[in-house]
Tab-separated table of C-alpha atoms and ligand atoms in Angstrom:
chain	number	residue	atom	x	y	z
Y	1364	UNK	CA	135.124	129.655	85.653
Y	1365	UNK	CA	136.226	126.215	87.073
Y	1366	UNK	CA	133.924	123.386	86.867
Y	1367	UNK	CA	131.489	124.371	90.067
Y	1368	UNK	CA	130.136	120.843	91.893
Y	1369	UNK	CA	127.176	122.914	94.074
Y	1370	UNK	CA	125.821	120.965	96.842
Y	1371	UNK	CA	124.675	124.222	98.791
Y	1372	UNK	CA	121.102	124.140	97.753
Y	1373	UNK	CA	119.329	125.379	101.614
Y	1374	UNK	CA	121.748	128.520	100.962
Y	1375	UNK	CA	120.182	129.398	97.915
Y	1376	UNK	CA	119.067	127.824	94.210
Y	1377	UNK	CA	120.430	128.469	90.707
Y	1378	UNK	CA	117.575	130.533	89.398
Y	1379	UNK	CA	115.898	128.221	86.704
Y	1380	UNK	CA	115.994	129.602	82.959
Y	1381	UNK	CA	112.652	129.060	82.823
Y	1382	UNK	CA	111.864	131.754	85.127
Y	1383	UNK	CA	114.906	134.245	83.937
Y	1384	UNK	CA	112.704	133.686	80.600
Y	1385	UNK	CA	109.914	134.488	82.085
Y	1386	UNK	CA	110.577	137.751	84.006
Y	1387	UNK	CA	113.204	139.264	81.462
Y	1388	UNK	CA	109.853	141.030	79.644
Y	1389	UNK	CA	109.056	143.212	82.808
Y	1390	UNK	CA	112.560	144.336	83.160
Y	1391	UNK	CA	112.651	145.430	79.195
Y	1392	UNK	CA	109.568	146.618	78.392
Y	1393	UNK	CA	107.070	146.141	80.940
Y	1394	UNK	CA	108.630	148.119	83.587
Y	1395	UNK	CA	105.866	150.359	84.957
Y	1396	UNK	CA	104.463	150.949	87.710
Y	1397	UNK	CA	101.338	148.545	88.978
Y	1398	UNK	CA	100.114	151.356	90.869
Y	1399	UNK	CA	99.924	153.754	87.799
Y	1400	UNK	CA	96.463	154.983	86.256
Y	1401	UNK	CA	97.523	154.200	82.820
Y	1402	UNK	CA	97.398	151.228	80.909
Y	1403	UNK	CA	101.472	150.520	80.566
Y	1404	UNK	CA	101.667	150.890	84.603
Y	1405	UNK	CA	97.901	149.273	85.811
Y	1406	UNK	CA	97.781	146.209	83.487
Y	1407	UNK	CA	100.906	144.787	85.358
Y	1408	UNK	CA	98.240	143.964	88.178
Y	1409	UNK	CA	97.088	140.748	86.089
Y	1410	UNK	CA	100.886	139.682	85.754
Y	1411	UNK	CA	101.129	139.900	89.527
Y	1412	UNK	CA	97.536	138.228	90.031
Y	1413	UNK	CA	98.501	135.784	88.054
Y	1414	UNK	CA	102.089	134.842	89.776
Y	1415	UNK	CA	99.760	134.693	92.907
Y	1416	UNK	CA	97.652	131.987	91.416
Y	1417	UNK	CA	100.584	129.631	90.964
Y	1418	UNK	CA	102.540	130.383	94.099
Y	1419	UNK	CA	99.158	129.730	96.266
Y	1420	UNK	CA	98.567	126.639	94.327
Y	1421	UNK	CA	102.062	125.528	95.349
Y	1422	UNK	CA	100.706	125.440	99.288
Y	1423	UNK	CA	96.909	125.224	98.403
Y	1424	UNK	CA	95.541	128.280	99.525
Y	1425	UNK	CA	93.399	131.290	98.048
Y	1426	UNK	CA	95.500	133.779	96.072
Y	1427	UNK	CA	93.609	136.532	98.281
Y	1428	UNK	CA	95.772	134.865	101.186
Y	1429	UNK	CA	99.351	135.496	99.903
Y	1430	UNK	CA	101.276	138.468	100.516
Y	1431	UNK	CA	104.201	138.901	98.323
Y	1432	UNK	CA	107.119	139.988	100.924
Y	1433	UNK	CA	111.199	140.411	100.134
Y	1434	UNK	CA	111.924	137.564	101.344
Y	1435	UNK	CA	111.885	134.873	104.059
Y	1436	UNK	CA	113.211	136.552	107.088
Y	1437	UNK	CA	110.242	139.207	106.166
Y	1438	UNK	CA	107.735	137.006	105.919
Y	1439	UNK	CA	108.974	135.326	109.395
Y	1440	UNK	CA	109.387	138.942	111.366
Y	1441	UNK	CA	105.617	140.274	109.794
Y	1442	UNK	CA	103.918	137.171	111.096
Y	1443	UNK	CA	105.211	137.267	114.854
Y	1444	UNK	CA	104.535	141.054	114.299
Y	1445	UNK	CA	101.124	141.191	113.697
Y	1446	UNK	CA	100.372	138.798	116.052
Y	1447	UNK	CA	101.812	140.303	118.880
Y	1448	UNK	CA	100.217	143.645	117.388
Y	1449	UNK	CA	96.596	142.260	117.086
Y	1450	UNK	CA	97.007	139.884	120.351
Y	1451	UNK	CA	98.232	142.771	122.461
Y	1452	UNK	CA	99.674	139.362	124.353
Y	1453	UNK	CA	103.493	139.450	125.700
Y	1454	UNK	CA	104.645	135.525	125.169
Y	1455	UNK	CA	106.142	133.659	121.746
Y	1456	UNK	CA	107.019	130.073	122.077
Y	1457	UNK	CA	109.468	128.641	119.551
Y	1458	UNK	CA	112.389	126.278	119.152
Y	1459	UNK	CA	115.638	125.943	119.952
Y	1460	UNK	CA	116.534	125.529	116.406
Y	1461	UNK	CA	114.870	127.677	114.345
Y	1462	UNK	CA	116.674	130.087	111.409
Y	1463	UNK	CA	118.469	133.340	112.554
Y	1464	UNK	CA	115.287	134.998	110.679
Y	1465	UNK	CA	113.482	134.386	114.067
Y	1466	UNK	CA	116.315	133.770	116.744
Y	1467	UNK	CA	117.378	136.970	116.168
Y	1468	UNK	CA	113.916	138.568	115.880
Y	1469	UNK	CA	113.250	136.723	119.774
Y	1470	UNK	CA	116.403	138.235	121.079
Y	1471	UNK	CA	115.161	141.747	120.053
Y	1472	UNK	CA	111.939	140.906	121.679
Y	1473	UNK	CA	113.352	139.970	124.584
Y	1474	UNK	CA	115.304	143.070	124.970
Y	1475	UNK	CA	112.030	144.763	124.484
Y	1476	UNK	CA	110.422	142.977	127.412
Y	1477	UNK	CA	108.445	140.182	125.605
Y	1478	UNK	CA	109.171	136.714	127.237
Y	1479	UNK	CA	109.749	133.715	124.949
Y	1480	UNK	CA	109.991	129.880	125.374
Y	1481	UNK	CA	112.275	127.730	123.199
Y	1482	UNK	CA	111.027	124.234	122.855
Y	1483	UNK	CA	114.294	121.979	122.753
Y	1484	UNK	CA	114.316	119.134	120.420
Y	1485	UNK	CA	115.472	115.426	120.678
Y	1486	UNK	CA	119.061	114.207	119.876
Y	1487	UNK	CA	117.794	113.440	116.612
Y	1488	UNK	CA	116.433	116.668	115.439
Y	1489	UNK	CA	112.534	116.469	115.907
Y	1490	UNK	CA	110.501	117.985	118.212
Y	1491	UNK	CA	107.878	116.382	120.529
Y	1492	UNK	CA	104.024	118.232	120.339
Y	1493	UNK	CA	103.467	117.849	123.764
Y	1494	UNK	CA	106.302	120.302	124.682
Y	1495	UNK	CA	104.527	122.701	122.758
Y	1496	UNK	CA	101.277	121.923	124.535
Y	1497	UNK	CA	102.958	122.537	127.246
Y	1498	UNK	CA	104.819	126.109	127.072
Y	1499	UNK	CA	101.100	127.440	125.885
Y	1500	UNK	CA	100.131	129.778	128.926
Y	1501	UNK	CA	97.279	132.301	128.510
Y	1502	UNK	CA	99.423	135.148	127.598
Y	1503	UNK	CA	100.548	133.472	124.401
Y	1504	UNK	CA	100.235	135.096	121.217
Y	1505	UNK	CA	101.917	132.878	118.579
Y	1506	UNK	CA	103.767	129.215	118.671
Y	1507	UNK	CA	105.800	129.782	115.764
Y	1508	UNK	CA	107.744	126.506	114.000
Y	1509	UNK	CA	109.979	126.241	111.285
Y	1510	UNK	CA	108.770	123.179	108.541
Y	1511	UNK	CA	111.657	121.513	108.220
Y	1512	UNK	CA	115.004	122.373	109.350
Y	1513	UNK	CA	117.967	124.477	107.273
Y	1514	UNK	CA	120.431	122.671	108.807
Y	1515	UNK	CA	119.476	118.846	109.136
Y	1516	UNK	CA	116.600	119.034	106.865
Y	1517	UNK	CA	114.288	117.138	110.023
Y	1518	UNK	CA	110.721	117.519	109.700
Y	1519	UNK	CA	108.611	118.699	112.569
Y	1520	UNK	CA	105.164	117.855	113.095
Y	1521	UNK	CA	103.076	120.899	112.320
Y	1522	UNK	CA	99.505	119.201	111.966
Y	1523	UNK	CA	99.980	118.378	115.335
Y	1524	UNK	CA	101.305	121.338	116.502
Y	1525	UNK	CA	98.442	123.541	114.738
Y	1526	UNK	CA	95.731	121.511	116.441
Y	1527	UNK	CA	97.017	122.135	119.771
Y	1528	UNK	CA	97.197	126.027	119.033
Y	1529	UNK	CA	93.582	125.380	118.043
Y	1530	UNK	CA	93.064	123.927	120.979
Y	1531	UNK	CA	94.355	126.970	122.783
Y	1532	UNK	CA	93.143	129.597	120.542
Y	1533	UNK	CA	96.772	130.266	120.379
Y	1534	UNK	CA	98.153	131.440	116.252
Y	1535	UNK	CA	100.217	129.377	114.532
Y	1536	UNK	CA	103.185	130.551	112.043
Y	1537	UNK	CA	105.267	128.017	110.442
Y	1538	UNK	CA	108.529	128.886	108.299
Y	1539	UNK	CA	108.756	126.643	105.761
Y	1540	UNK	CA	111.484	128.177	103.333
Y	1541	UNK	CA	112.992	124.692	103.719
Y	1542	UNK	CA	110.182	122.654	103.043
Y	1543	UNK	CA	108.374	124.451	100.022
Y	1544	UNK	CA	109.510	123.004	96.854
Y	1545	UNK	CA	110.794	119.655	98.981
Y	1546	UNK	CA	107.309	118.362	100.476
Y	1547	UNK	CA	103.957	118.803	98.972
Y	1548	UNK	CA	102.412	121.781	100.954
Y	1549	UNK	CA	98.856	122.113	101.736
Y	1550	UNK	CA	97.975	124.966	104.319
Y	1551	UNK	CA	94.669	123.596	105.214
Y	1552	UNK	CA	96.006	120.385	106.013
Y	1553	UNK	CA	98.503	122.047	108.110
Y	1554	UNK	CA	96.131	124.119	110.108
Y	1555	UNK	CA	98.549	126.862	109.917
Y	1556	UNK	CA	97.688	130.421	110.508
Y	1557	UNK	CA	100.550	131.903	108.651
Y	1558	UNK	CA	103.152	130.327	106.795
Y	1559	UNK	CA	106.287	131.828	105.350
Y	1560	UNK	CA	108.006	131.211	101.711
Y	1561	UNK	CA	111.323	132.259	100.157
Y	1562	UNK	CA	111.474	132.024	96.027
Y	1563	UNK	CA	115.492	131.844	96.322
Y	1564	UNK	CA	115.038	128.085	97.655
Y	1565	UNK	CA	112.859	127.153	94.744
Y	1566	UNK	CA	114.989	128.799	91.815
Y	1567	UNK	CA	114.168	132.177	91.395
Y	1568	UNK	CA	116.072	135.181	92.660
Y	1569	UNK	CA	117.155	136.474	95.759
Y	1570	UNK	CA	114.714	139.097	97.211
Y	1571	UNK	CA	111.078	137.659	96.955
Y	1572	UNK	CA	108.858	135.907	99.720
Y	1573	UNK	CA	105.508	135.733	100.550
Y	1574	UNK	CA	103.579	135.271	103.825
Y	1575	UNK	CA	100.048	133.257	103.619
Y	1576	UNK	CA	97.704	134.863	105.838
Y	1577	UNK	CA	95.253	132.250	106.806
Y	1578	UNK	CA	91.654	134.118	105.420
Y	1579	UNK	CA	90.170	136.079	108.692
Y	1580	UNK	CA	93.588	136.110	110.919
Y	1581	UNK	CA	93.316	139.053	112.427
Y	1582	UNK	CA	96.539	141.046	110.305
Y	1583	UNK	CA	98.524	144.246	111.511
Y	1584	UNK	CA	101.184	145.461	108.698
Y	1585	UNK	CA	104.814	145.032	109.081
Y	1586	UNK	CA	105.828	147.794	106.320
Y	1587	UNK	CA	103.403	150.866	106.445
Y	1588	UNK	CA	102.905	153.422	103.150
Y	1589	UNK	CA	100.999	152.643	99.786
Y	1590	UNK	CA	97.958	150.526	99.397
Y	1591	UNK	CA	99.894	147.834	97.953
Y	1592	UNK	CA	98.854	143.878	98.523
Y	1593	UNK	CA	95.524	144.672	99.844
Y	1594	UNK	CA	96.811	146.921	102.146
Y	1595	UNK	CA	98.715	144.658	103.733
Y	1596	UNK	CA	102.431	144.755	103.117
Y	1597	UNK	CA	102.897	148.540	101.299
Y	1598	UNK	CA	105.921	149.354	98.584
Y	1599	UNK	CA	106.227	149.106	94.875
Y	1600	UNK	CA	105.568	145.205	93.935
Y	1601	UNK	CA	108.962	143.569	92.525
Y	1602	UNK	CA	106.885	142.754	88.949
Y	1603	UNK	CA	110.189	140.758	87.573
Y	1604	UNK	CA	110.646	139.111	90.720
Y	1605	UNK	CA	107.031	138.336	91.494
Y	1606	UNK	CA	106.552	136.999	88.132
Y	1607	UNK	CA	109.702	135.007	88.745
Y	1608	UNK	CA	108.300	133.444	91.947
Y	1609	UNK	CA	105.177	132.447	89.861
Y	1610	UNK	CA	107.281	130.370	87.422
Y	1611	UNK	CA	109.450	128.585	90.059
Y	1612	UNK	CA	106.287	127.347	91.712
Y	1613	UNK	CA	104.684	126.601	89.195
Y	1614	UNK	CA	107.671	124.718	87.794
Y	1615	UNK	CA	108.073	123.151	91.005
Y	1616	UNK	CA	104.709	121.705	91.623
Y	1617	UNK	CA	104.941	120.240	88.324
Y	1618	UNK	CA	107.894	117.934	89.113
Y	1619	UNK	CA	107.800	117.551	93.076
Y	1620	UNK	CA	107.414	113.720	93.283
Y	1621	UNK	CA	109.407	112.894	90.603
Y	1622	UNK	CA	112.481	115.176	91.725
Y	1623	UNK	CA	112.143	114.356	95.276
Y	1624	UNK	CA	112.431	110.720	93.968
Y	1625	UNK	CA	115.583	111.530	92.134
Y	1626	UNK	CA	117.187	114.146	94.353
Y	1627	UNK	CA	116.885	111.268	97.651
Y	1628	UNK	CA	118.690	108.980	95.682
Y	1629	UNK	CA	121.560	111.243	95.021
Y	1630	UNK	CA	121.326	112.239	98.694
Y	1631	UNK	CA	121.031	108.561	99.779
Y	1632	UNK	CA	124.135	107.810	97.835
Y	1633	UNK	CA	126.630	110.245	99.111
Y	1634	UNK	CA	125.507	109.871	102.886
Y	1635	UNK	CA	125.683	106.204	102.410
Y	1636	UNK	CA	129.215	106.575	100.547
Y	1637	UNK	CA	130.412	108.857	102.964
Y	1638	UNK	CA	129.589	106.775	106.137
Y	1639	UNK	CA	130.636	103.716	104.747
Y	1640	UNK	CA	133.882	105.266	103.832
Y	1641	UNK	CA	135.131	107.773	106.060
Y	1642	UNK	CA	135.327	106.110	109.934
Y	1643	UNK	CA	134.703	108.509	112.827
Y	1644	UNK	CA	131.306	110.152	110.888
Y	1645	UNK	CA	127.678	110.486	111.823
Y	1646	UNK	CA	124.262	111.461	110.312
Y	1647	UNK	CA	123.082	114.253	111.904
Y	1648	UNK	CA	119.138	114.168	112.245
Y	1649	UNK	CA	116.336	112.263	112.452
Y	1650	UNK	CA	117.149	109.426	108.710
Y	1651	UNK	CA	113.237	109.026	107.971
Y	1652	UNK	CA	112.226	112.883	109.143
Y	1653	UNK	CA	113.589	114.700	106.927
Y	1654	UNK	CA	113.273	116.622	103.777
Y	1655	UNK	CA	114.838	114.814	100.688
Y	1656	UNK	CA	117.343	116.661	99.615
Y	1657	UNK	CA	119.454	117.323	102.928
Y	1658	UNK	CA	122.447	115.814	104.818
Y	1659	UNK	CA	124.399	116.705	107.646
Y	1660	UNK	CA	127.485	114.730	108.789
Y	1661	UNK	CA	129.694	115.496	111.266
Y	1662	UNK	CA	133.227	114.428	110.462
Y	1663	UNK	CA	135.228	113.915	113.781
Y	1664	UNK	CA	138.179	115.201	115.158
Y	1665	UNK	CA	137.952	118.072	112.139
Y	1666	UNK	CA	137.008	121.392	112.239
Y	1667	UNK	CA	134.315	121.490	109.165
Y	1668	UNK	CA	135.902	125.191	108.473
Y	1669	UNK	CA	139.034	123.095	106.732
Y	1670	UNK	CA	136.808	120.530	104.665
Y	1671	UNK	CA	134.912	123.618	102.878
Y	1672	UNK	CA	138.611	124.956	102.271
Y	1673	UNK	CA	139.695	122.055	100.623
Y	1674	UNK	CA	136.476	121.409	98.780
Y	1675	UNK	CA	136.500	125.212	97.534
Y	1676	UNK	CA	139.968	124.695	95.870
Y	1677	UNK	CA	138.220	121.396	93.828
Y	1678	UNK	CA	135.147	123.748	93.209
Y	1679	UNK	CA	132.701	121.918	95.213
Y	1680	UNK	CA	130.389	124.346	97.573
Y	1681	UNK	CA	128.849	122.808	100.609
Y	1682	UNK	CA	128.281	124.594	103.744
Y	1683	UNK	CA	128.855	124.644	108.118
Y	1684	UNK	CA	125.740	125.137	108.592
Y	1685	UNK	CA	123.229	127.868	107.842
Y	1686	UNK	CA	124.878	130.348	105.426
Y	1687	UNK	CA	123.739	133.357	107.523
Y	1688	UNK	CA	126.200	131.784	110.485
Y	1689	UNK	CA	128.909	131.866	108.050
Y	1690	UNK	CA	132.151	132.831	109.580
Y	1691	UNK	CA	130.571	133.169	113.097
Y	1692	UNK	CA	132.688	131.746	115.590
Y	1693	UNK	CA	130.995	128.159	117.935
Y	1694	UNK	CA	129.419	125.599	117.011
Y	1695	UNK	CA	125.769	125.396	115.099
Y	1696	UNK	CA	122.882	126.165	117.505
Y	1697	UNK	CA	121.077	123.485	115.817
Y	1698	UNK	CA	123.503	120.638	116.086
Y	1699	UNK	CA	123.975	122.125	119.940
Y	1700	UNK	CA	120.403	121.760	120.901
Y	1701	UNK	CA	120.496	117.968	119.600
Y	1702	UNK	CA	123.250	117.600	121.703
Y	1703	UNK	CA	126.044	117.138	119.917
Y	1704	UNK	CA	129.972	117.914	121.444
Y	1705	UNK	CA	131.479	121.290	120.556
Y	1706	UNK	CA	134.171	119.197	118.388
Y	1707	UNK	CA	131.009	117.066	116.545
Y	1708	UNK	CA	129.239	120.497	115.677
Y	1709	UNK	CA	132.320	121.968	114.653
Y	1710	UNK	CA	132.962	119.230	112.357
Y	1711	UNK	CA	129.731	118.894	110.645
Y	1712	UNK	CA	129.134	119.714	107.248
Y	1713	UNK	CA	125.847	120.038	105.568
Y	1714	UNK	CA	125.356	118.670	101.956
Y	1715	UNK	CA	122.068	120.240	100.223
Y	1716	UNK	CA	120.998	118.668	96.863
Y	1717	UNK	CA	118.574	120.036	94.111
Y	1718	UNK	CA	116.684	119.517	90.774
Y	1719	UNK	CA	119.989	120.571	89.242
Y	1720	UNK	CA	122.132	118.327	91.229
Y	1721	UNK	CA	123.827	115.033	88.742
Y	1722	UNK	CA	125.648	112.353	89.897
Y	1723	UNK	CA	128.994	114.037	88.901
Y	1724	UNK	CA	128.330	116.099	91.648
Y	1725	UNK	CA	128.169	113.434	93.572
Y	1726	UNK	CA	130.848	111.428	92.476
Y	1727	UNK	CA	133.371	114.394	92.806
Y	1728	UNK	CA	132.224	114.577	96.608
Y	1729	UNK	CA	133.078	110.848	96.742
Y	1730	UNK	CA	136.292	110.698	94.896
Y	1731	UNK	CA	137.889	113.359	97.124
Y	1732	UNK	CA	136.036	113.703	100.357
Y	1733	UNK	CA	138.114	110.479	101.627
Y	1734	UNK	CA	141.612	111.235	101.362
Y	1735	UNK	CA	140.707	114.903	102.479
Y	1736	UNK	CA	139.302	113.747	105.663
Y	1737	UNK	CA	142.664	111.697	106.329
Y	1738	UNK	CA	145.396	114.344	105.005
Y	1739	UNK	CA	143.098	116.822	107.727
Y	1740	UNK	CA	142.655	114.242	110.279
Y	1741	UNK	CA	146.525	113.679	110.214
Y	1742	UNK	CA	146.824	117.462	110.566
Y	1743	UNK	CA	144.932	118.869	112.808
Y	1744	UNK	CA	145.355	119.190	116.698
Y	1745	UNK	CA	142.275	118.047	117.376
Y	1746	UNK	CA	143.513	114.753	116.587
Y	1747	UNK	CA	145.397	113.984	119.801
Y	1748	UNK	CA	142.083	112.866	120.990
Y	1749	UNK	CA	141.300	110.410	117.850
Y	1750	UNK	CA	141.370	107.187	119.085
Y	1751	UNK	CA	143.129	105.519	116.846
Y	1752	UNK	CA	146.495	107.573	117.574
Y	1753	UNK	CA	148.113	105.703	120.128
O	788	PLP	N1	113.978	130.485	107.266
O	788	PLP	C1	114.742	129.434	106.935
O	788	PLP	C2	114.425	128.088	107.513
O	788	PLP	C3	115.799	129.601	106.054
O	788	PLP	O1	116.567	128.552	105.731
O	788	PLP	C4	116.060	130.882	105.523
O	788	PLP	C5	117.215	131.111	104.630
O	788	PLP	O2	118.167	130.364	104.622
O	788	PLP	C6	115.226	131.941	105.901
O	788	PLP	C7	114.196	131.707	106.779
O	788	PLP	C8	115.436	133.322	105.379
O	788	PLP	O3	115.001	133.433	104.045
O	788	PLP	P1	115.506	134.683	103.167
O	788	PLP	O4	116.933	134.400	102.813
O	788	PLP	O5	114.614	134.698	101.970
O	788	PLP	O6	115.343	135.887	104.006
């Protein structure tokens, strides 16, 4: 394969070798089942305890609060579940810019006849508390908040949010697939009463979660059968792929400030490149909110579909917006609910960095992104509106 220049890190993460190292025993000789009475099938249970350990210690909580899941959109859909299950309460408020893990969930709930308030955010991504405060009404169940964004990479203010579900005695679920292995976590800071994780973000495979269950949240199951994770979330554990999840966080709390240091300097370079180089482009989000390893730019009077094309042929992989949007037809939700045109969403292009990110990477992006823009700009019909063709 062709040199690959991956700057698509909020779609998913090369999985570390570390942690292929790490779970390649319990796909070659450990493979039994946890459940089983005998020694080669029970023992796995300590692996699996012990993968807790360092995942919880990634956000701070008690291992007895984690339940593994398959992945973030699980995690998400359980928590709004079991609240509406255990609340017996009709109303969800949310934002306008949360992942399609719970847009799409409120749509079905809708359909279903639950009602559900979308906080909108500011033209710069973030989200004031007070709106929150004040879409609480007393048939509320959850307020549920992404971390930080997918798309921009803002930050919104959960401590503050969680206090005011306090407040309420309304729950509180925050996704923060975004934000784990970006920002130092801690769940009791937060407040939160349930807080989603995906290992694919953090560099371990596809197909792994886990959902923190704040200790005496009142829990209903999402998946019903064996006994499995207390009880709580039933189906033969993933031992590999829990295993794997254990390493990544543990690998990742070793290095946060460090890589966050290094990662926001790489980021910091190619936004500042880019804007200084390309006229007609703006930042996207909220410069000091956010998590360090995102940018979004919106490159005018381009569609963004036509950048990606050109950067694919050169190798380099960035993204429109949220992968799971891909090929969808409009503009990003996201960048529509900070108010962006249809023809500045369209053209926006989202850059996501990680711990395996160098500054060839960067300097690729740099070297070609320029005369792309103006070989596309002096293309495309949108044009007719730029104003520098008179
Ligand atoms: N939430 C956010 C903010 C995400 O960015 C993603 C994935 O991109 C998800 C949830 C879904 O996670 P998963 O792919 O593990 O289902």
């Amino acid at each position: 394969m062709n040199s690959i220049y991956y700057l698509d890190n909020n779609a998913t993460t090369a999985v570390a070798p570390e942690v292929v190292e790490a779970m390649m025993p319990y796909f070659q000789c450990e493979w039994g089942n946890p459940s089983s009475a005998y020694y080669f099938g029970h023992h796995l249970g300590k692996e699996i305890d012990q993968a807790r350990v360092k995942v919880a210690a990634m956000i701070n909580c008690s291992p007895r609060e984690l339940i593994f899941t398959s992945c973030g959109t699980e995690s998400d859909n359980t928590a709004i579940f079991s609240a509406l299950e255990t609340t017996g309460k009709k109303h969800i408020v949310t934002s306008a810019v949360e992942h399609s893990a719970i847009t799409k969930q409120m749509d079905f709930l809708k359909a279903k006849g639950y009602e559900v308030t979308f906080i909108p955010v500011e033209s710069d991504g973030t989200l004031n508390p007070a709106s929150v405060e004040s879409a609480i009404c007393p048939e509320t169940a959850i307020v549920s908040l992404m971390y930080a964004n997918n798309e921009t990479g803002v930050i919104f203010p959960i401590t503050e949010v969680s206090k005011i579900c306090k407040k309420h005695g309304v729950l509180f679920h925050s996704d923060a697939v975004q934000a784990a292995g970006k920002l130092k976590i801690d769940v009791k800071e937060l407040g939160v009463d349930f807080l989603s994780l995906s290992a694919h973000k953090i560099h371990a495979p596809k197909g792994i979660g886990a959902l923190y269950v704040r200790n005496r949240t009142p829990f209903q199951p999402y998946i019903i059968g064996g006994h499995q994770e207390r009880q709580r979330r039933a189906g033969t554990e993933n031992v590999p792929y829990i295993v794997g999840f254990g390493k990544a966080a543990e690998l990742c709390l070793a290095s946060l400030e460090e890589e966050n240091t290094r990662v926001r300097s790489l980021r910091d370079r190619l936004e500042e490149g880019i804007l200084s180089q390309i006229p007609y482009t703006r930042l996207n989000g909220n410069k000091l909110l956010r998590i360090p390893n995102t940018s979004n730019i919106s490159f005018e009077y381009i569609e963004s579909e036509a950048i990606l094309m050109m950067f694919d042929q050169l190798g380099i992989c960035a993204s429109s917006g949220s992968a799971c949007t891909t090929g969808s037809v409009g503009a990003s939700h996201v960048l529509s609910a900070m108010g962006l045109s249809p023809m500045q969403a369209r053209g926006s292009v989202r850059f996501s960095l990680s711990r395996y990110t160098t500054d060839k990477d960067i300097d690729v992006v740099l070297e070609h992104l320029p005369s792309i823009i103006n070989k596309l700009r002096a293309m495309s019909p949108l044009n007719e509106a730029h104003p520098d063709n008179v």
